[in-house]
Tab-separated table of C-alpha atoms and ligand atoms in Angstrom:
chain	number	residue	atom	x	y	z
J	1	MET	CA	65.021	112.530	108.958
J	2	LYS	CA	67.855	111.194	111.333
J	3	GLY	CA	69.983	114.408	111.395
J	4	ILE	CA	71.642	117.064	109.752
J	5	ILE	CA	75.291	116.797	108.041
J	6	GLY	CA	77.235	119.378	106.356
J	7	VAL	CA	79.430	118.293	103.555
J	8	ILE	CA	82.049	120.581	102.574
J	9	GLY	CA	83.574	120.309	98.925
J	10	ALA	CA	81.501	118.669	96.058
J	11	GLY	CA	84.559	116.959	94.346
J	12	VAL	CA	84.932	113.048	93.963
J	13	MET	CA	84.690	112.587	97.752
J	14	GLY	CA	82.203	115.280	98.578
J	15	LYS	CA	79.796	113.976	96.106
J	16	GLY	CA	80.283	110.277	97.463
J	17	VAL	CA	79.823	111.331	101.166
J	18	ALA	CA	76.683	113.372	100.309
J	19	GLN	CA	75.025	110.586	98.443
J	20	ARG	CA	75.899	108.003	101.181
J	21	PHE	CA	74.363	110.042	103.856
J	22	ALA	CA	71.441	111.104	101.867
J	23	GLN	CA	70.711	107.331	101.055
J	24	HIS	CA	70.504	106.571	104.845
J	25	GLU	CA	67.765	109.425	105.437
J	26	TYR	CA	70.232	112.117	106.701
J	27	GLN	CA	69.681	115.696	105.472
J	28	VAL	CA	72.677	116.734	103.582
J	29	LEU	CA	73.560	120.607	103.264
J	30	LEU	CA	76.238	120.182	100.380
J	31	TYR	CA	78.633	123.364	99.737
J	32	ASP	CA	81.439	124.025	97.288
J	33	CYS	CA	83.177	127.416	96.662
J	34	ASP	CA	82.766	126.722	93.012
J	35	GLU	CA	79.030	127.179	92.027
J	36	MET	CA	79.310	125.257	88.872
J	37	ILE	CA	80.951	122.399	90.426
J	38	LEU	CA	77.988	122.635	93.326
J	39	GLU	CA	75.139	122.508	90.582
J	40	GLN	CA	76.990	119.772	88.616
J	41	ALA	CA	77.497	117.561	91.727
J	42	LYS	CA	73.687	117.030	92.181
J	43	LYS	CA	73.278	115.873	88.505
J	44	GLU	CA	76.244	113.503	88.838
J	45	ILE	CA	74.790	112.063	92.038
J	46	GLU	CA	71.548	111.494	90.168
J	47	LYS	CA	73.481	109.851	87.431
J	48	ASN	CA	75.225	107.470	89.841
J	49	LEU	CA	71.965	106.635	91.637
J	50	ARG	CA	70.385	105.941	88.356
J	51	CYS	CA	73.224	103.564	87.494
J	52	MET	CA	73.117	101.804	90.738
J	53	ASN	CA	69.252	100.999	89.965
J	54	MET	CA	70.068	99.135	87.043
J	55	PHE	CA	72.080	96.697	89.143
J	56	ASN	CA	68.658	95.911	90.812
J	57	LYS	CA	68.958	98.154	93.824
J	58	LYS	CA	65.553	99.776	94.509
J	59	ILE	CA	66.504	103.192	94.944
J	60	ASP	CA	64.235	106.200	95.156
J	61	VAL	CA	66.156	108.640	93.327
J	62	HIS	CA	64.057	111.615	93.766
J	63	HIS	CA	63.743	110.934	97.511
J	64	ILE	CA	67.536	110.716	97.916
J	65	LEU	CA	68.118	113.834	95.865
J	66	ASP	CA	65.289	115.664	97.895
J	67	ASN	CA	67.620	114.796	100.866
J	68	ILE	CA	70.483	117.047	99.520
J	69	ILE	CA	70.341	120.639	99.768
J	70	LEU	CA	72.937	122.857	97.838
J	71	VAL	CA	74.002	125.569	99.953
J	72	LYS	CA	76.072	128.751	99.113
J	73	ASP	CA	76.854	130.191	102.657
J	74	TYR	CA	78.792	128.957	105.647
J	75	LYS	CA	75.905	130.387	107.870
J	76	GLU	CA	73.871	127.545	106.778
J	77	PHE	CA	76.110	125.180	108.882
J	78	GLU	CA	75.019	126.795	112.200
J	79	LYS	CA	72.285	123.843	112.764
J	80	VAL	CA	74.393	120.927	111.531
J	81	ASP	CA	75.405	118.112	114.148
J	82	TYR	CA	78.350	116.714	111.986
J	83	ILE	CA	80.606	118.099	109.192
J	84	VAL	CA	82.530	116.232	106.581
J	85	GLU	CA	85.136	118.249	105.151
J	86	ASN	CA	86.334	117.195	101.549
J	87	VAL	CA	88.427	120.275	100.361
J	88	PRO	CA	91.613	119.678	98.495
J	89	GLU	CA	94.725	118.037	100.022
J	90	LYS	CA	96.402	121.587	100.597
J	91	LEU	CA	96.910	122.597	104.317
J	92	GLU	CA	96.230	126.408	103.666
J	93	VAL	CA	92.684	125.545	101.860
J	94	LYS	CA	91.935	123.327	104.736
J	95	ARG	CA	92.988	125.895	107.495
J	96	SER	CA	90.675	128.461	105.814
J	97	VAL	CA	87.777	126.266	105.867
J	98	TYR	CA	88.201	125.025	109.466
J	99	MET	CA	88.629	128.696	110.902
J	100	GLU	CA	85.270	129.475	109.206
J	101	LEU	CA	83.644	126.375	110.227
J	102	ASP	CA	84.908	127.105	113.802
J	103	LYS	CA	83.208	130.287	113.880
J	104	VAL	CA	79.685	129.385	112.595
J	105	CYS	CA	79.422	125.750	113.959
J	106	LYS	CA	77.453	125.033	117.152
J	107	THR	CA	79.926	123.943	119.905
J	108	SER	CA	78.727	120.543	119.982
J	109	CYS	CA	79.212	119.926	116.156
J	110	ILE	CA	81.956	117.518	115.297
J	111	LEU	CA	84.159	118.216	112.420
J	112	MET	CA	85.319	115.094	110.302
J	113	ALA	CA	88.369	115.622	108.155
J	114	ASN	CA	88.428	113.477	105.047
J	115	THR	CA	92.091	113.830	104.300
J	116	SER	CA	94.584	111.626	102.548
J	117	CYS	CA	97.717	112.449	104.649
J	118	ILE	CA	97.543	115.675	106.604
J	119	PRO	CA	97.954	115.125	110.263
J	120	ILE	CA	94.568	115.642	112.163
J	121	THR	CA	96.587	117.479	115.071
J	122	ALA	CA	97.342	119.921	112.706
J	123	ILE	CA	93.715	120.361	111.430
J	124	GLY	CA	92.562	120.399	114.918
J	125	ALA	CA	94.861	123.209	115.760
J	126	PHE	CA	93.023	125.483	113.164
J	127	THR	CA	90.212	125.368	115.608
J	128	LYS	CA	89.293	126.043	119.245
J	129	ARG	CA	87.684	122.703	119.464
J	130	ALA	CA	90.461	120.087	118.573
J	131	GLY	CA	88.725	117.764	120.756
J	132	GLN	CA	85.762	117.526	118.330
J	133	VAL	CA	88.081	117.274	115.329
J	134	ILE	CA	88.479	113.757	113.918
J	135	GLY	CA	90.147	112.219	110.921
J	136	VAL	CA	87.895	109.901	108.960
J	137	HIS	CA	89.433	108.671	105.705
J	138	PHE	CA	86.512	107.577	103.698
J	139	MET	CA	87.201	105.188	100.750
J	140	ASN	CA	86.525	106.082	97.279
J	141	PRO	CA	83.681	105.475	95.935
J	142	VAL	CA	81.944	106.243	99.198
J	143	PRO	CA	78.758	104.997	98.397
J	144	MET	CA	80.220	101.512	97.516
J	145	LYS	CA	82.890	101.347	100.205
J	146	ASN	CA	81.859	100.202	103.826
J	147	PHE	CA	85.025	100.945	105.439
J	148	SER	CA	86.801	104.053	106.726
J	149	GLU	CA	90.116	104.663	108.436
J	150	MET	CA	89.477	106.550	111.610
J	151	ILE	CA	92.238	108.892	112.943
J	152	ARG	CA	92.662	110.012	116.612
J	153	GLY	CA	94.446	113.425	116.514
J	154	TRP	CA	96.568	114.137	119.561
J	155	LYS	CA	93.419	116.132	121.113
J	156	THR	CA	90.638	114.157	119.685
J	157	ASP	CA	88.149	113.369	122.627
J	158	GLU	CA	87.013	109.687	123.146
J	159	ALA	CA	83.301	110.791	123.090
J	160	THR	CA	84.019	112.337	119.576
J	161	ILE	CA	85.626	108.916	118.506
J	162	GLU	CA	82.559	107.001	119.750
J	163	SER	CA	79.933	109.362	118.145
J	164	THR	CA	81.542	109.266	114.946
J	165	LYS	CA	81.757	105.444	115.003
J	166	VAL	CA	78.071	105.355	115.842
J	167	LEU	CA	77.326	107.594	113.055
J	168	LEU	CA	79.255	105.915	110.440
J	169	LEU	CA	77.912	102.450	111.528
J	170	ASP	CA	74.464	103.744	110.810
J	171	VAL	CA	75.324	104.394	107.192
J	172	GLY	CA	76.842	100.928	107.080
J	173	ILE	CA	80.500	102.041	107.453
J	174	GLU	CA	82.981	100.250	109.623
J	175	SER	CA	86.145	101.816	110.693
J	176	GLU	CA	89.503	100.893	112.297
J	177	VAL	CA	90.717	103.659	114.643
J	178	ILE	CA	94.500	104.601	114.458
J	179	ASN	CA	96.723	107.157	115.868
J	180	ASP	CA	97.650	110.456	114.008
J	181	SER	CA	100.632	110.050	111.619
J	182	PRO	CA	100.889	111.727	107.947
J	183	GLY	CA	99.385	109.398	105.537
J	184	PHE	CA	97.894	107.171	108.209
J	185	VAL	CA	98.428	103.699	107.203
J	186	SER	CA	96.524	103.378	103.947
J	187	ASN	CA	98.028	106.190	101.919
J	188	ARG	CA	101.616	105.782	103.487
J	189	LEU	CA	101.637	102.539	102.068
J	190	SER	CA	99.752	102.940	98.932
J	191	HIS	CA	101.291	106.279	97.626
J	192	LEU	CA	104.698	104.462	97.616
J	193	PHE	CA	103.039	102.002	95.131
J	194	MET	CA	101.567	104.545	93.001
J	195	ASN	CA	104.475	106.861	92.876
J	196	GLU	CA	106.824	103.959	91.841
J	197	ALA	CA	104.478	102.680	89.249
J	198	ALA	CA	104.651	106.163	87.925
J	199	PHE	CA	108.361	106.128	87.766
J	200	LEU	CA	107.965	102.745	85.894
J	201	VAL	CA	106.062	104.494	83.252
J	202	TYR	CA	108.314	107.413	83.274
J	203	GLU	CA	111.266	105.509	82.619
J	204	GLY	CA	109.904	103.242	79.668
J	205	VAL	CA	110.061	100.092	81.705
J	206	ALA	CA	106.531	99.186	81.119
J	207	THR	CA	103.144	100.652	80.057
J	208	ALA	CA	100.304	101.739	82.621
J	209	GLN	CA	98.107	98.645	81.455
J	210	GLN	CA	101.263	96.301	81.922
J	211	ILE	CA	102.107	97.411	85.430
J	212	ASP	CA	98.469	97.150	86.501
J	213	ASN	CA	98.196	93.738	84.849
J	214	ILE	CA	101.359	92.594	86.808
J	215	PHE	CA	100.178	94.007	89.869
J	216	LYS	CA	96.827	92.556	89.830
J	217	ASN	CA	97.934	89.065	88.802
J	218	ALA	CA	100.921	88.929	90.969
J	219	PHE	CA	99.137	90.094	94.221
J	220	GLY	CA	95.410	89.512	93.605
J	221	HIS	CA	94.469	93.198	94.085
J	222	LYS	CA	91.452	94.355	92.403
J	223	MET	CA	92.833	97.239	90.915
J	224	GLY	CA	96.526	98.121	89.991
J	225	PRO	CA	98.352	101.444	91.256
J	226	LEU	CA	97.906	103.432	88.218
J	227	GLU	CA	94.277	102.621	87.848
J	228	THR	CA	94.093	103.641	91.516
J	229	ALA	CA	95.720	106.784	90.955
J	230	ASP	CA	93.467	107.726	88.183
J	231	LEU	CA	90.377	106.779	90.474
J	232	ILE	CA	91.746	109.069	93.305
J	233	GLY	CA	92.854	112.027	90.728
J	234	VAL	CA	96.568	112.539	89.875
J	235	ASP	CA	96.188	115.966	91.546
J	236	THR	CA	95.319	114.558	94.753
J	237	VAL	CA	98.082	111.772	94.609
J	238	LEU	CA	100.561	114.539	93.890
J	239	ASP	CA	99.341	116.650	96.733
J	240	SER	CA	99.437	113.899	99.173
J	241	LEU	CA	103.185	113.008	97.961
J	242	LYS	CA	103.976	116.436	98.690
J	243	VAL	CA	102.460	116.295	102.236
J	244	LEU	CA	104.280	112.971	103.097
J	245	TYR	CA	107.589	114.414	101.706
J	246	ASP	CA	107.150	117.393	103.805
J	247	GLU	CA	106.226	115.749	106.821
J	248	TYR	CA	108.843	112.896	106.775
J	249	GLN	CA	111.567	114.785	104.967
J	250	ASP	CA	112.384	111.357	103.473
J	251	THR	CA	113.202	111.219	99.709
J	252	LYS	CA	111.359	107.718	99.268
J	253	PHE	CA	108.250	109.936	99.065
J	254	ARG	CA	109.750	112.357	96.097
J	255	ALA	CA	107.085	112.616	93.567
J	256	CYS	CA	107.809	111.188	90.042
J	257	PRO	CA	108.121	114.271	87.509
J	258	LEU	CA	105.608	112.302	85.512
J	259	LEU	CA	102.855	113.282	88.013
J	260	ASN	CA	103.901	116.920	87.765
J	261	ARG	CA	103.662	116.945	83.895
J	262	MET	CA	100.131	115.138	83.902
J	263	VAL	CA	98.834	117.811	86.523
J	264	GLU	CA	100.064	120.661	84.434
J	265	ALA	CA	98.575	119.201	81.298
J	266	GLY	CA	95.368	118.590	83.254
J	267	GLU	CA	95.422	114.829	82.619
J	268	ILE	CA	94.216	114.064	86.192
J	269	GLY	CA	92.377	110.796	85.807
J	270	ARG	CA	88.729	109.552	85.735
J	271	LYS	CA	87.266	112.994	86.809
J	272	VAL	CA	88.238	114.459	83.529
J	273	GLY	CA	88.314	111.412	81.340
J	274	LYS	CA	91.926	111.174	80.872
J	275	GLY	CA	94.971	110.244	83.069
J	276	PHE	CA	97.099	107.032	82.934
J	277	TYR	CA	93.930	105.730	80.700
J	278	LYS	CA	91.422	107.436	78.792
J	279	TYR	CA	87.551	107.027	80.025
Z	1	NAD	P1	88.560	117.110	94.459
Z	1	NAD	O1	89.374	117.945	93.978
Z	1	NAD	O2	87.786	116.264	93.530
Z	1	NAD	O3	87.448	118.172	95.071
Z	1	NAD	C1	87.752	119.091	95.995
Z	1	NAD	C2	86.607	120.175	95.922
Z	1	NAD	O4	86.693	120.958	96.970
Z	1	NAD	C3	86.453	120.592	94.644
Z	1	NAD	O5	85.068	120.448	94.111
Z	1	NAD	C4	86.691	122.239	94.913
Z	1	NAD	O6	86.009	123.179	94.194
Z	1	NAD	C5	86.256	122.269	96.544
Z	1	NAD	N1	86.943	123.319	97.146
Z	1	NAD	C6	88.198	123.996	97.049
Z	1	NAD	N2	88.478	124.987	97.880
Z	1	NAD	C7	87.153	125.016	98.842
Z	1	NAD	C8	86.853	125.742	99.644
Z	1	NAD	N3	87.669	126.605	100.216
Z	1	NAD	N4	85.706	125.593	100.158
Z	1	NAD	C9	84.705	124.681	99.831
Z	1	NAD	N5	85.038	124.035	98.756
Z	1	NAD	C10	86.324	124.020	98.112
Z	1	NAD	O7	89.209	116.341	95.671
Z	1	NAD	P2	88.798	115.075	96.342
Z	1	NAD	O8	89.290	113.791	95.612
Z	1	NAD	O9	87.510	115.069	96.494
Z	1	NAD	O10	89.478	115.155	97.835
Z	1	NAD	C11	88.875	115.808	98.855
Z	1	NAD	C12	89.657	115.455	100.025
Z	1	NAD	O11	89.413	113.905	100.422
Z	1	NAD	C13	91.224	115.472	99.995
Z	1	NAD	O12	91.816	115.905	101.218
Z	1	NAD	C14	91.738	114.164	99.524
Z	1	NAD	O13	92.967	113.980	100.007
Z	1	NAD	C15	90.865	113.335	100.482
Z	1	NAD	N6	90.464	111.895	99.796
Z	1	NAD	C16	90.328	111.639	98.593
Z	1	NAD	C17	90.179	110.487	98.113
Z	1	NAD	C18	90.076	110.138	96.685
Z	1	NAD	O14	90.102	108.949	96.393
Z	1	NAD	N7	90.078	110.986	95.773
Z	1	NAD	C19	90.115	109.516	98.977
Z	1	NAD	C20	90.178	109.641	100.450
Z	1	NAD	C21	90.247	111.243	100.869
């Protein structure tokens, strides 16, 4: 075993992060405040690993699953070297988690914030170890994507950046390190596409499928903006737009009302089987 990684949040991203590290011989302690989601997460990781096996990848499913331990108490994180936090894109939720982690984690432990838009400097300020708080914007689906956007908060130490880079390279993930800014590079750009695409549906200009087809064929992208929104989770996209709007106070980030209605109706994308598309 190479080291112990704590993974907080077992939703779309937490499951992917847990699987990735477990596949590379790290012991993963996976936590979610919702016990049902936590139990379900391991079954879904197993399903995903079996699916990968069908594409000729020789994966020892049982061994990888054994590397993932489900934990129900923050005290379990006393011994970990790194934490990857994947709780919802809401400042208050992140604040409570970081305050708890700061109390239990050893002083050398590095806290990686997997956030879409929230500034890392703000997250670091929830702790007494801002030097060891770093943004790692993993790409979805994490087991398949070999790249991350790494964000240096105002107080993030160089040693934290170097150590995190080495860790991620060990699990096959390369990174581009950028300075702190809401939405970073990827989501400041991509959320404008997704939001504007939602407005096009809302205004009846085109269907989701037409918009995605035009986008893919016109620009050569693998996925259209609304397929991407469904993959991310419409709830997460909406939360991110709210962060961008609040941070920049710029109306270009005002969320399309259609996104609010979809979240209220629970039609939030792939993770529930319905969003802009049915799955
Ligand atoms: P998600 O809603 O799928 O999962 C979040 C999980 O956190 C849920 O299982 C929830 O039960 C759990 N949770 C809530 N409060 C908690 C708490 N206090 N302690 C522990 N667990 C808690 O969200 P997600 O898509 O996995 O996103 C997680 C983070 O990663 C967000 O900040 C998001 O912006 C970011 N992110 C998402 C994507 C994406 O494509 N979905 C990509 C990169 C980054």
